[in-house]
PDB file of C-alpha atoms and ligand atoms in Angstrom:
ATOM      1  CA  UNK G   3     -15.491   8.540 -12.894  1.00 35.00           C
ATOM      2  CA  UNK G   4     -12.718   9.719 -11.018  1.00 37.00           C
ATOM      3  CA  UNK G   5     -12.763   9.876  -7.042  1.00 35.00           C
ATOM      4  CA  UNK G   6     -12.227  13.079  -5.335  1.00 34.00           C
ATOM      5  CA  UNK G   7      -9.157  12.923  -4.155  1.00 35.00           C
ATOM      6  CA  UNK G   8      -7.040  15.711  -2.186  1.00 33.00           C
ATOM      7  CA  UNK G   9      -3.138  14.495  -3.094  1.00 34.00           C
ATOM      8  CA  UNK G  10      -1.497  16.607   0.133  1.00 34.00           C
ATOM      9  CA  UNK G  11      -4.989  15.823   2.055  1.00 34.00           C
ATOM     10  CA  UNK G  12      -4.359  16.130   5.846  1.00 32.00           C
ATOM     11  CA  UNK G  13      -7.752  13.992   6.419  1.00 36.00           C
ATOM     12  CA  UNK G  14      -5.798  11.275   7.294  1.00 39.00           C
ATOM     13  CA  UNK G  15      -7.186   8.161   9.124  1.00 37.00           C
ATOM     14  CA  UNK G  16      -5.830   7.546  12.894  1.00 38.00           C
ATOM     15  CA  UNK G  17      -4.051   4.424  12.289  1.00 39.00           C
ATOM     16  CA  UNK G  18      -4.979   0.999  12.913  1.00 38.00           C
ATOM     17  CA  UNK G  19      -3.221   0.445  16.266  1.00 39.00           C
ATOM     18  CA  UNK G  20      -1.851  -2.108  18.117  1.00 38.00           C
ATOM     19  CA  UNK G  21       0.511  -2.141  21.205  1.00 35.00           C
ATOM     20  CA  UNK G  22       3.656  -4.018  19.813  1.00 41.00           C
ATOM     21  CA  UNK G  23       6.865  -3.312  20.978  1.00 40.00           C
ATOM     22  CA  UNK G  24       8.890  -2.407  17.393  1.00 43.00           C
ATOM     23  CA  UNK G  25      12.198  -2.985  16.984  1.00 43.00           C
ATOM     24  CA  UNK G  26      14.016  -0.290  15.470  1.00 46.00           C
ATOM     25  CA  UNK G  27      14.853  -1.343  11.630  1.00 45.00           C
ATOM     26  CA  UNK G  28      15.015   1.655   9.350  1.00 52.00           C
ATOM     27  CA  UNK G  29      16.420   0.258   6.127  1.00 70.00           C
ATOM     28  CA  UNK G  30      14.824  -2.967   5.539  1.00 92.00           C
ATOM     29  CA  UNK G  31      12.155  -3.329   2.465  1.00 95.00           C
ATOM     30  CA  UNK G  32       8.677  -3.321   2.245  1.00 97.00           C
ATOM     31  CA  UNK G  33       7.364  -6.454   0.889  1.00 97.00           C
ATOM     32  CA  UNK G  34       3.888  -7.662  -0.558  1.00 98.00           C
ATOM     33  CA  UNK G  35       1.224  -9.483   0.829  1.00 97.00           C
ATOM     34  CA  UNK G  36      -1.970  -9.165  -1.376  1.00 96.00           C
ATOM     35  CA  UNK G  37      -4.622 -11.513   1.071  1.00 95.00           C
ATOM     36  CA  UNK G  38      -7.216 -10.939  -2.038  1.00 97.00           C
ATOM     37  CA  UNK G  39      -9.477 -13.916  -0.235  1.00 97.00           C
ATOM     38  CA  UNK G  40      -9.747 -12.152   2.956  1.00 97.00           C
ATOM     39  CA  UNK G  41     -10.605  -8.634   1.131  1.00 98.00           C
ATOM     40  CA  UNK G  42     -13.041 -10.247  -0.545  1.00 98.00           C
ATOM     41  CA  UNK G  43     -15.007 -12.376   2.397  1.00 98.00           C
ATOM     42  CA  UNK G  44     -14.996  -8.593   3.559  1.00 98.00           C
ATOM     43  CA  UNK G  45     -16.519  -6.298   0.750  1.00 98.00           C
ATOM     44  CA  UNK G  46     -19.204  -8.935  -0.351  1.00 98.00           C
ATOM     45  CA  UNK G  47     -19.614 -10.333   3.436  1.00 98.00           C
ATOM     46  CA  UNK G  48     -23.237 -10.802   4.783  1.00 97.00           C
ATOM     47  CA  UNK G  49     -24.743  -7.161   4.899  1.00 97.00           C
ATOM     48  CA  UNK G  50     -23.858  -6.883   1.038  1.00 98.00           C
ATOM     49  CA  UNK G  51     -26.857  -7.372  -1.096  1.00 98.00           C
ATOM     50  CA  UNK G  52     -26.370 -10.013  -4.046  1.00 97.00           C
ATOM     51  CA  UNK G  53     -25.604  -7.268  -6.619  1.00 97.00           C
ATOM     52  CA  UNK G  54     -23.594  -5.074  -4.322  1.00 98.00           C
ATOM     53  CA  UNK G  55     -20.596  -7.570  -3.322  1.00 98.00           C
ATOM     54  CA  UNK G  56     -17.117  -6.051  -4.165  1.00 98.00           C
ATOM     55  CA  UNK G  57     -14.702  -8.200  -5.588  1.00 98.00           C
ATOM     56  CA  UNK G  58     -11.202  -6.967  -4.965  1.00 98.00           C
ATOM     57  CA  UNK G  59      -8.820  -6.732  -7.633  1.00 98.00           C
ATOM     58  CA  UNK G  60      -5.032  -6.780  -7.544  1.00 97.00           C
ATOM     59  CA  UNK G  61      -2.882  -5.275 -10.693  1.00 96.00           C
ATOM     60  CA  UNK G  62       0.538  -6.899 -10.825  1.00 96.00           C
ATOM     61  CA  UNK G  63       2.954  -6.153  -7.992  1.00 96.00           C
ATOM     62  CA  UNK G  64       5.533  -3.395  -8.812  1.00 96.00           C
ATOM     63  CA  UNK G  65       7.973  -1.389  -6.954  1.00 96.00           C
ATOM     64  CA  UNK G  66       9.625   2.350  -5.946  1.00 95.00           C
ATOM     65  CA  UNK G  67      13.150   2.187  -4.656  1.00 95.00           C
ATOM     66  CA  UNK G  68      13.707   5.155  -1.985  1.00 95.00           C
ATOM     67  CA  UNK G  69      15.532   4.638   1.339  1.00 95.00           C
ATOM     68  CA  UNK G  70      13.524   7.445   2.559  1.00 95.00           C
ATOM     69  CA  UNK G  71      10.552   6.259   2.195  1.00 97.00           C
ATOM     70  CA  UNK G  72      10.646   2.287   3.684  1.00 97.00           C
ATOM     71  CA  UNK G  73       9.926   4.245   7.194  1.00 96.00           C
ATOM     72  CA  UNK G  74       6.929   6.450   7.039  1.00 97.00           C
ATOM     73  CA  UNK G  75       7.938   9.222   9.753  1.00 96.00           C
ATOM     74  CA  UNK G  76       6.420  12.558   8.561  1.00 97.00           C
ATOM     75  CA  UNK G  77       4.005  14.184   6.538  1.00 96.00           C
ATOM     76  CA  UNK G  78       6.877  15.231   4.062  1.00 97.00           C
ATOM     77  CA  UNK G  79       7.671  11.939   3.667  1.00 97.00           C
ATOM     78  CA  UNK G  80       3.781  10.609   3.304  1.00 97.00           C
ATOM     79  CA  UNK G  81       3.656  13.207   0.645  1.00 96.00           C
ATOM     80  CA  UNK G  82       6.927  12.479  -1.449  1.00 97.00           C
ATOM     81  CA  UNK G  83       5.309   8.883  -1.088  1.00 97.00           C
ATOM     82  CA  UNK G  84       2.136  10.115  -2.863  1.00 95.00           C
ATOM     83  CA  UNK G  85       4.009  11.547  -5.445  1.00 94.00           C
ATOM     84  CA  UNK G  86       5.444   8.290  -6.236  1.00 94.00           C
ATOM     85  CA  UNK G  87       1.694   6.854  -6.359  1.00 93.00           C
ATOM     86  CA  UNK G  88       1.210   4.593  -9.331  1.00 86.00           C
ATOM     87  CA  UNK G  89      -2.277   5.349 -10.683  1.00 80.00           C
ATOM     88  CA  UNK G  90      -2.739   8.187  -8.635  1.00 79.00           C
ATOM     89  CA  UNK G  91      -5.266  10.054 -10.632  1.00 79.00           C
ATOM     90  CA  UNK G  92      -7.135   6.387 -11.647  1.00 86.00           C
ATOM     91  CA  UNK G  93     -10.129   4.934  -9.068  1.00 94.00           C
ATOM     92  CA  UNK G  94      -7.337   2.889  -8.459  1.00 96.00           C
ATOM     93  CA  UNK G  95      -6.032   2.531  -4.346  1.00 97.00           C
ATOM     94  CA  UNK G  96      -2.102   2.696  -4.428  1.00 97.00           C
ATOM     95  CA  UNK G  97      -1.019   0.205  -1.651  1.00 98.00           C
ATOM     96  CA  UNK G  98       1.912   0.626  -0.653  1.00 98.00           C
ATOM     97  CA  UNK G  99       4.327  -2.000   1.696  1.00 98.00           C
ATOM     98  CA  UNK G 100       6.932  -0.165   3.912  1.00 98.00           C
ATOM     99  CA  UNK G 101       9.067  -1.245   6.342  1.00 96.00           C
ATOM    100  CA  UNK G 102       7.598   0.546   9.145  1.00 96.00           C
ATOM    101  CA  UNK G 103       4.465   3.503   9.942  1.00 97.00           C
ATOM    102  CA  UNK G 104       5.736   5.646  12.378  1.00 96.00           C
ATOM    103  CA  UNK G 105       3.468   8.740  11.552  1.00 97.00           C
ATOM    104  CA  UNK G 106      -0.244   8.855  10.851  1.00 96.00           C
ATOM    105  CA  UNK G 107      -1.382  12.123  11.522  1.00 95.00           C
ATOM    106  CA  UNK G 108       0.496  12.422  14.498  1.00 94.00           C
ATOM    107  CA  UNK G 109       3.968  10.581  15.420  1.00 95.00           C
ATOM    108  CA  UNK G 110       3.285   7.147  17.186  1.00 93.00           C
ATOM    109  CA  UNK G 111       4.734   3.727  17.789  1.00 89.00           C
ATOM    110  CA  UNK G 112       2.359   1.128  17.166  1.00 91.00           C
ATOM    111  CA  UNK G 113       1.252   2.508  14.387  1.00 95.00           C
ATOM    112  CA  UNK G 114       0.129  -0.363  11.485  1.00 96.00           C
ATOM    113  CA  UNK G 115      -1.310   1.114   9.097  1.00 97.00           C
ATOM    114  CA  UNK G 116      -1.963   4.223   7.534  1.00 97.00           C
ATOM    115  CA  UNK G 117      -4.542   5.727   5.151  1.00 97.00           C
ATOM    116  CA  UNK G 118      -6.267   8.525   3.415  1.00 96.00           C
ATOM    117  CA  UNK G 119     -10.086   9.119   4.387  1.00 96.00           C
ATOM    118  CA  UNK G 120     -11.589   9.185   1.522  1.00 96.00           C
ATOM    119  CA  UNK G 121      -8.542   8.753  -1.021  1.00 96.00           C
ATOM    120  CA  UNK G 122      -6.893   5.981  -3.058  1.00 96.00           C
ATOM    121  CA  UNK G 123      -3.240   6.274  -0.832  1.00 97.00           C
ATOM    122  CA  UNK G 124      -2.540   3.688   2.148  1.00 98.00           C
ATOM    123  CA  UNK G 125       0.943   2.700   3.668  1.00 98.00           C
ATOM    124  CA  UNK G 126       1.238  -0.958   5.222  1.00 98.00           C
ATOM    125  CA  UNK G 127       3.599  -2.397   7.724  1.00 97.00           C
ATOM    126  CA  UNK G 128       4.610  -5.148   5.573  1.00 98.00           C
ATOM    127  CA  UNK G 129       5.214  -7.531   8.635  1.00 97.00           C
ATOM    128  CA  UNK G 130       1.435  -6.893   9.695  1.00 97.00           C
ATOM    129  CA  UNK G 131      -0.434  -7.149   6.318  1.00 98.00           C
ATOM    130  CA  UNK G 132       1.901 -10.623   5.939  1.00 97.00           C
ATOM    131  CA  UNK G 133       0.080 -11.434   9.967  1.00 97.00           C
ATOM    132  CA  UNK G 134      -1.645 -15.074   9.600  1.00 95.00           C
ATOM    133  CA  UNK G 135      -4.839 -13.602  11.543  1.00 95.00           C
ATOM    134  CA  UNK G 136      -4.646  -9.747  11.289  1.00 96.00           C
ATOM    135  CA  UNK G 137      -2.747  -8.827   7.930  1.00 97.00           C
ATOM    136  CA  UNK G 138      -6.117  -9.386   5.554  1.00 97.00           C
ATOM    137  CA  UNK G 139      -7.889  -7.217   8.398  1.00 97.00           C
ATOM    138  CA  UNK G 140      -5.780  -4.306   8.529  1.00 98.00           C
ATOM    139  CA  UNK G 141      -5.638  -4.408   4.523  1.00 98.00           C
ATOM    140  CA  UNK G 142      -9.687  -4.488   4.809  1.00 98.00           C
ATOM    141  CA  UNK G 143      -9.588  -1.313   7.773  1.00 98.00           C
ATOM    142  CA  UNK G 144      -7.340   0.923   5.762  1.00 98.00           C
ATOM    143  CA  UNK G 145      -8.941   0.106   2.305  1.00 98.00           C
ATOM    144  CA  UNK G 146     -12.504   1.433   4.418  1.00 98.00           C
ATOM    145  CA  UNK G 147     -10.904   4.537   5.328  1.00 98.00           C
ATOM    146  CA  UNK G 148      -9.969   5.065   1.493  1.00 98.00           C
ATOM    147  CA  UNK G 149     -13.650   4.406   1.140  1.00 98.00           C
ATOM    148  CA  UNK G 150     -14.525   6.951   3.221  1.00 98.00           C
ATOM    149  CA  UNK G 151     -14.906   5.016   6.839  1.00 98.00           C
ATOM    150  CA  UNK G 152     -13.773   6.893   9.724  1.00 97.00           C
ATOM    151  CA  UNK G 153     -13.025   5.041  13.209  1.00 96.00           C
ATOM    152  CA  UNK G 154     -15.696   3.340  15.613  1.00 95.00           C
ATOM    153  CA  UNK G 155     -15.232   4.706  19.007  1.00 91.00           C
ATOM    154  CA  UNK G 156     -14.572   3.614  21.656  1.00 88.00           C
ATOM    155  CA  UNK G 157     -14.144   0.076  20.024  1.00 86.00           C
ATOM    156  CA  UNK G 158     -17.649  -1.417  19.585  1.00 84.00           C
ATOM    157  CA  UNK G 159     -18.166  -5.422  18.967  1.00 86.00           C
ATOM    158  CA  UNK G 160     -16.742  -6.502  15.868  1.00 95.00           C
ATOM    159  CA  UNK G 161     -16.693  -3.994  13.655  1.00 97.00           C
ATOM    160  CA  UNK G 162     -13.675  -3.493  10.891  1.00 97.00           C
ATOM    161  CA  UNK G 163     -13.362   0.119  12.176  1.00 97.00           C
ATOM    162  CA  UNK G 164     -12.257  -0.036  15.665  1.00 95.00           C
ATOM    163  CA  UNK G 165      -9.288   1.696  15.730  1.00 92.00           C
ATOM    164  CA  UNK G 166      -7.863  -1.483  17.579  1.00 90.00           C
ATOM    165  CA  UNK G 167      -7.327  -4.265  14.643  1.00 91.00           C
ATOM    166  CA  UNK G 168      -8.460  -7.505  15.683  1.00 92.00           C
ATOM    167  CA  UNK G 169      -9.610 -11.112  13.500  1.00 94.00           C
ATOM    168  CA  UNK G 170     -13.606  -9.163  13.470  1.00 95.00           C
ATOM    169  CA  UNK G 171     -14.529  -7.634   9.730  1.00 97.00           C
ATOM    170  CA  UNK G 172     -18.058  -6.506  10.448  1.00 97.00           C
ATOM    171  CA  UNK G 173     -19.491  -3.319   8.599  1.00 98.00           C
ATOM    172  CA  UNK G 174     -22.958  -1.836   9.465  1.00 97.00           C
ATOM    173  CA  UNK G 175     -25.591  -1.106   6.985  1.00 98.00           C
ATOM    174  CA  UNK G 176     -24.830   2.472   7.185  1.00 98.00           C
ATOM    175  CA  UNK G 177     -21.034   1.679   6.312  1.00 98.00           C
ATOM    176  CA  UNK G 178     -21.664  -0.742   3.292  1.00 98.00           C
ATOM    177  CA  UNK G 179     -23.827   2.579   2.274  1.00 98.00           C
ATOM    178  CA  UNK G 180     -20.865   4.705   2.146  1.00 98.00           C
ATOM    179  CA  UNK G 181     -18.467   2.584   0.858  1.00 98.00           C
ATOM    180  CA  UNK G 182     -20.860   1.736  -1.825  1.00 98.00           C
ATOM    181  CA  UNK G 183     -21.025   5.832  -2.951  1.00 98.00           C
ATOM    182  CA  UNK G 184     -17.119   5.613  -3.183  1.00 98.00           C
ATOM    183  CA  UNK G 185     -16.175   6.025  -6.905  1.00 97.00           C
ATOM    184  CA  UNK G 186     -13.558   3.551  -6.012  1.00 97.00           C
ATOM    185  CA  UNK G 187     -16.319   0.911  -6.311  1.00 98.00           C
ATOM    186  CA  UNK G 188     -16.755   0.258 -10.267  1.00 97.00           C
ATOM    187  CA  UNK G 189     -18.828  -2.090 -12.350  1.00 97.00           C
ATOM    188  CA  UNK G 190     -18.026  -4.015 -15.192  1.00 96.00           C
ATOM    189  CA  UNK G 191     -20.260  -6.854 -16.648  1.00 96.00           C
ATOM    190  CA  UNK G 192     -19.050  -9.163 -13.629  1.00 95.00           C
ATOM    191  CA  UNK G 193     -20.230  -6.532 -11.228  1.00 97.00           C
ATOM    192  CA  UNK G 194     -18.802  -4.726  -8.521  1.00 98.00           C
ATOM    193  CA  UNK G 195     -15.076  -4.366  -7.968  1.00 98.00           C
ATOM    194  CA  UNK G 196     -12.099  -2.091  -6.966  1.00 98.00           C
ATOM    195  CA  UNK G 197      -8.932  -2.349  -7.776  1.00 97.00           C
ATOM    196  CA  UNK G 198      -5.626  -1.977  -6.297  1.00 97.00           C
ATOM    197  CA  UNK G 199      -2.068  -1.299  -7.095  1.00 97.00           C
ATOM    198  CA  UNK G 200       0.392  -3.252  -4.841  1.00 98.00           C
ATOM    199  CA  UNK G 201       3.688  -1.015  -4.593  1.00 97.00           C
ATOM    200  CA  UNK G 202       6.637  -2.319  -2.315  1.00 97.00           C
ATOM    201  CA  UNK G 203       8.885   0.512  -1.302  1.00 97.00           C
ATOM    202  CA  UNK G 204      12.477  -0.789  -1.324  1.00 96.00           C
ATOM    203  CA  UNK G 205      15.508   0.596   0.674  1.00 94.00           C
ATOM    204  CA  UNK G 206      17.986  -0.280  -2.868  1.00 89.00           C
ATOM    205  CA  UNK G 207      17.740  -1.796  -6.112  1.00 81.00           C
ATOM    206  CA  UNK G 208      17.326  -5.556  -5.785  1.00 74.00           C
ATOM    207  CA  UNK G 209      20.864  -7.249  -6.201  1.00 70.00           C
ATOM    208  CA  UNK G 210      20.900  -9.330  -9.484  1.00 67.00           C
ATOM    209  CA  UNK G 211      20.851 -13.288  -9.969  1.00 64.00           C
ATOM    210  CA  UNK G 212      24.698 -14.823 -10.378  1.00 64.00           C
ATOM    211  CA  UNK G 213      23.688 -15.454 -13.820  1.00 65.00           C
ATOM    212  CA  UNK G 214      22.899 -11.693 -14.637  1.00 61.00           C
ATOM    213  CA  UNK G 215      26.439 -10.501 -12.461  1.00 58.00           C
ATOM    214  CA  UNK G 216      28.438 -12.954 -14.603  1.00 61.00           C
ATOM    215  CA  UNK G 217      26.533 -11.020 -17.602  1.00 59.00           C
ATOM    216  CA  UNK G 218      27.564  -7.064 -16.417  1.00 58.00           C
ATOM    217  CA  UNK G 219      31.253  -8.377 -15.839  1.00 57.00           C
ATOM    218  CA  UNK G 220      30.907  -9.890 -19.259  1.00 56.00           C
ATOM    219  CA  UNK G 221      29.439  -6.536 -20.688  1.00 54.00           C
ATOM    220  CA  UNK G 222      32.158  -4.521 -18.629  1.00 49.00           C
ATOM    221  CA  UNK G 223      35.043  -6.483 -20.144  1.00 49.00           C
ATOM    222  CA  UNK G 224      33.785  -5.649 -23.557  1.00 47.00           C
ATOM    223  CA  UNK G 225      33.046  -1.696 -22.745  1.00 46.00           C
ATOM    224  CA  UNK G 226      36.564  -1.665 -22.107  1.00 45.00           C
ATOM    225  CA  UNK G 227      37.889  -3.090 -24.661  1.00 40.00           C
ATOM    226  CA  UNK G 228      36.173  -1.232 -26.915  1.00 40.00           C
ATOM    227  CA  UNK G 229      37.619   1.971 -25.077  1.00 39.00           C
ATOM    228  CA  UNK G 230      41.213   1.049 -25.667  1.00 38.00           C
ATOM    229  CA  UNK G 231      40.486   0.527 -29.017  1.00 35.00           C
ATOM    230  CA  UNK G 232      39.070   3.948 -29.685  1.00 37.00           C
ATOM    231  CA  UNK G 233      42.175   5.589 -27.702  1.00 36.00           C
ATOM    232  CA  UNK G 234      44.041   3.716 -29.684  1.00 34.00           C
ATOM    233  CA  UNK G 235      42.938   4.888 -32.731  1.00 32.00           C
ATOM    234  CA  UNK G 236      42.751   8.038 -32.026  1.00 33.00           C
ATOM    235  CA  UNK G 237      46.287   7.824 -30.666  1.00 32.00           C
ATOM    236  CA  UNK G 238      47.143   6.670 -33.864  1.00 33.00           C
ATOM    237  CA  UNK G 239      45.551   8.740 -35.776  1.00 33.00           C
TER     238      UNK G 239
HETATM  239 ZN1  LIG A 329      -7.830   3.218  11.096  1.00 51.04          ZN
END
């Protein structure tokens, strides 16, 4: 079944916040951090009856090379990202790892994290979802939103959805109720699970091994060769 899903949706989640000073780095790439435990202890933590736990799911890591796009800064730019969403029209969240959020919504600095509510599209500072403490947690608060979670507020106890991320996962009954009616959650004969697509958005194309240069110059040196020859010929001819 596939989730209703609004690609240029403007119901986007307030982002998990925190008050970090950034330093300005607008080229460097997005890298991935996965943290599949920590999803896990979250989607099939206490309040999750037996046959309701989630296991999380990770495809195999791939990767969109646009400059652009390592900074999340506007809406255009959320929405050329969606465009460049892997399984987009699959119950399938598209996680992508950028440099830096700078727009959720609204422009703002300490923006983390960034996510669709409900959708299958999220944007990650790739230094915070790589956090010993904090990065499983703010993968587990924007993958709620997806699932339909809007923000506690003010900030009550523990729970995942305080718009302030912190080392506290709990959901309430009531939230394990809606995340359970996402069509993001699928079953298979091992039960519950959703899956995700790991994308990290790079600034350029990765710079090859020694080995593989040494190969191109190799390649090169032949092309050329192989050009004189035919201008050669033809000269000849
Ligand atoms: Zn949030």
């Amino acid at each position: 079944m596939k989730p209703t899903i609004l690609k240029s949706s403007l119901r986007l989640a307030a982002a998990a916040a925190l008050a970090v000073a950034q330093v300005a780095s607008w080229a460097a790439d997005g890298y991935v951090t996965t943290n599949e435990a920590k999803l896990d202890a979250i989607f099939s933590q206490a309040g999750f009856a037996a046959a309701d736990k989630i296991d999380i799911r990770f495809n195999s890591q791939t990767s969109i090379i646009d400059a652009s796009l390592t900074s999340i800064d506007s809406f255009a730019e959320w929405d050329k990202m969606a465009g460049l969403a892997v399984n987009f029209d699959a119950p399938v969240v598209n996680m992508f790892f950028v440099d830096k959020v700078r727009w959720c919504g609204d422009p703002g600095t300490n923006i983390v994290g960034c996510a669709d509510t409900p959708g299958n599209l999220m944007a990650l500072d790739s230094s915070w979802a790589a956090h010993a403490s904090l990065g499983g947690n703010l993968l587990g608060h924007e993958l709620a939103h997806n699932l339909g979670l809007g923000h506690v507020l003010p900030n009550n106890g523990s729970n995942l959805m305080n718009p302030t991320l912190s080392t506290s996962f709990a959901l309430t009954a009531a939230q394990i109720t809606t995340i359970l009616s996402s069509a993001l959650v699928q079953s298979d004969a091992q039960g519950k699970f959703i899956t995700i697509q790991p994308i990290a958005v790079l600034a350029a194309a990765p710079v090859p091994e020694p080995s593989t240069w040494a190969m191109l110059l190799l390649g090169g040196v032949l092309l050329a060769g192989a050009t004189r020859g035919r201008r050669s010929g033809l000269g000849q001819a």
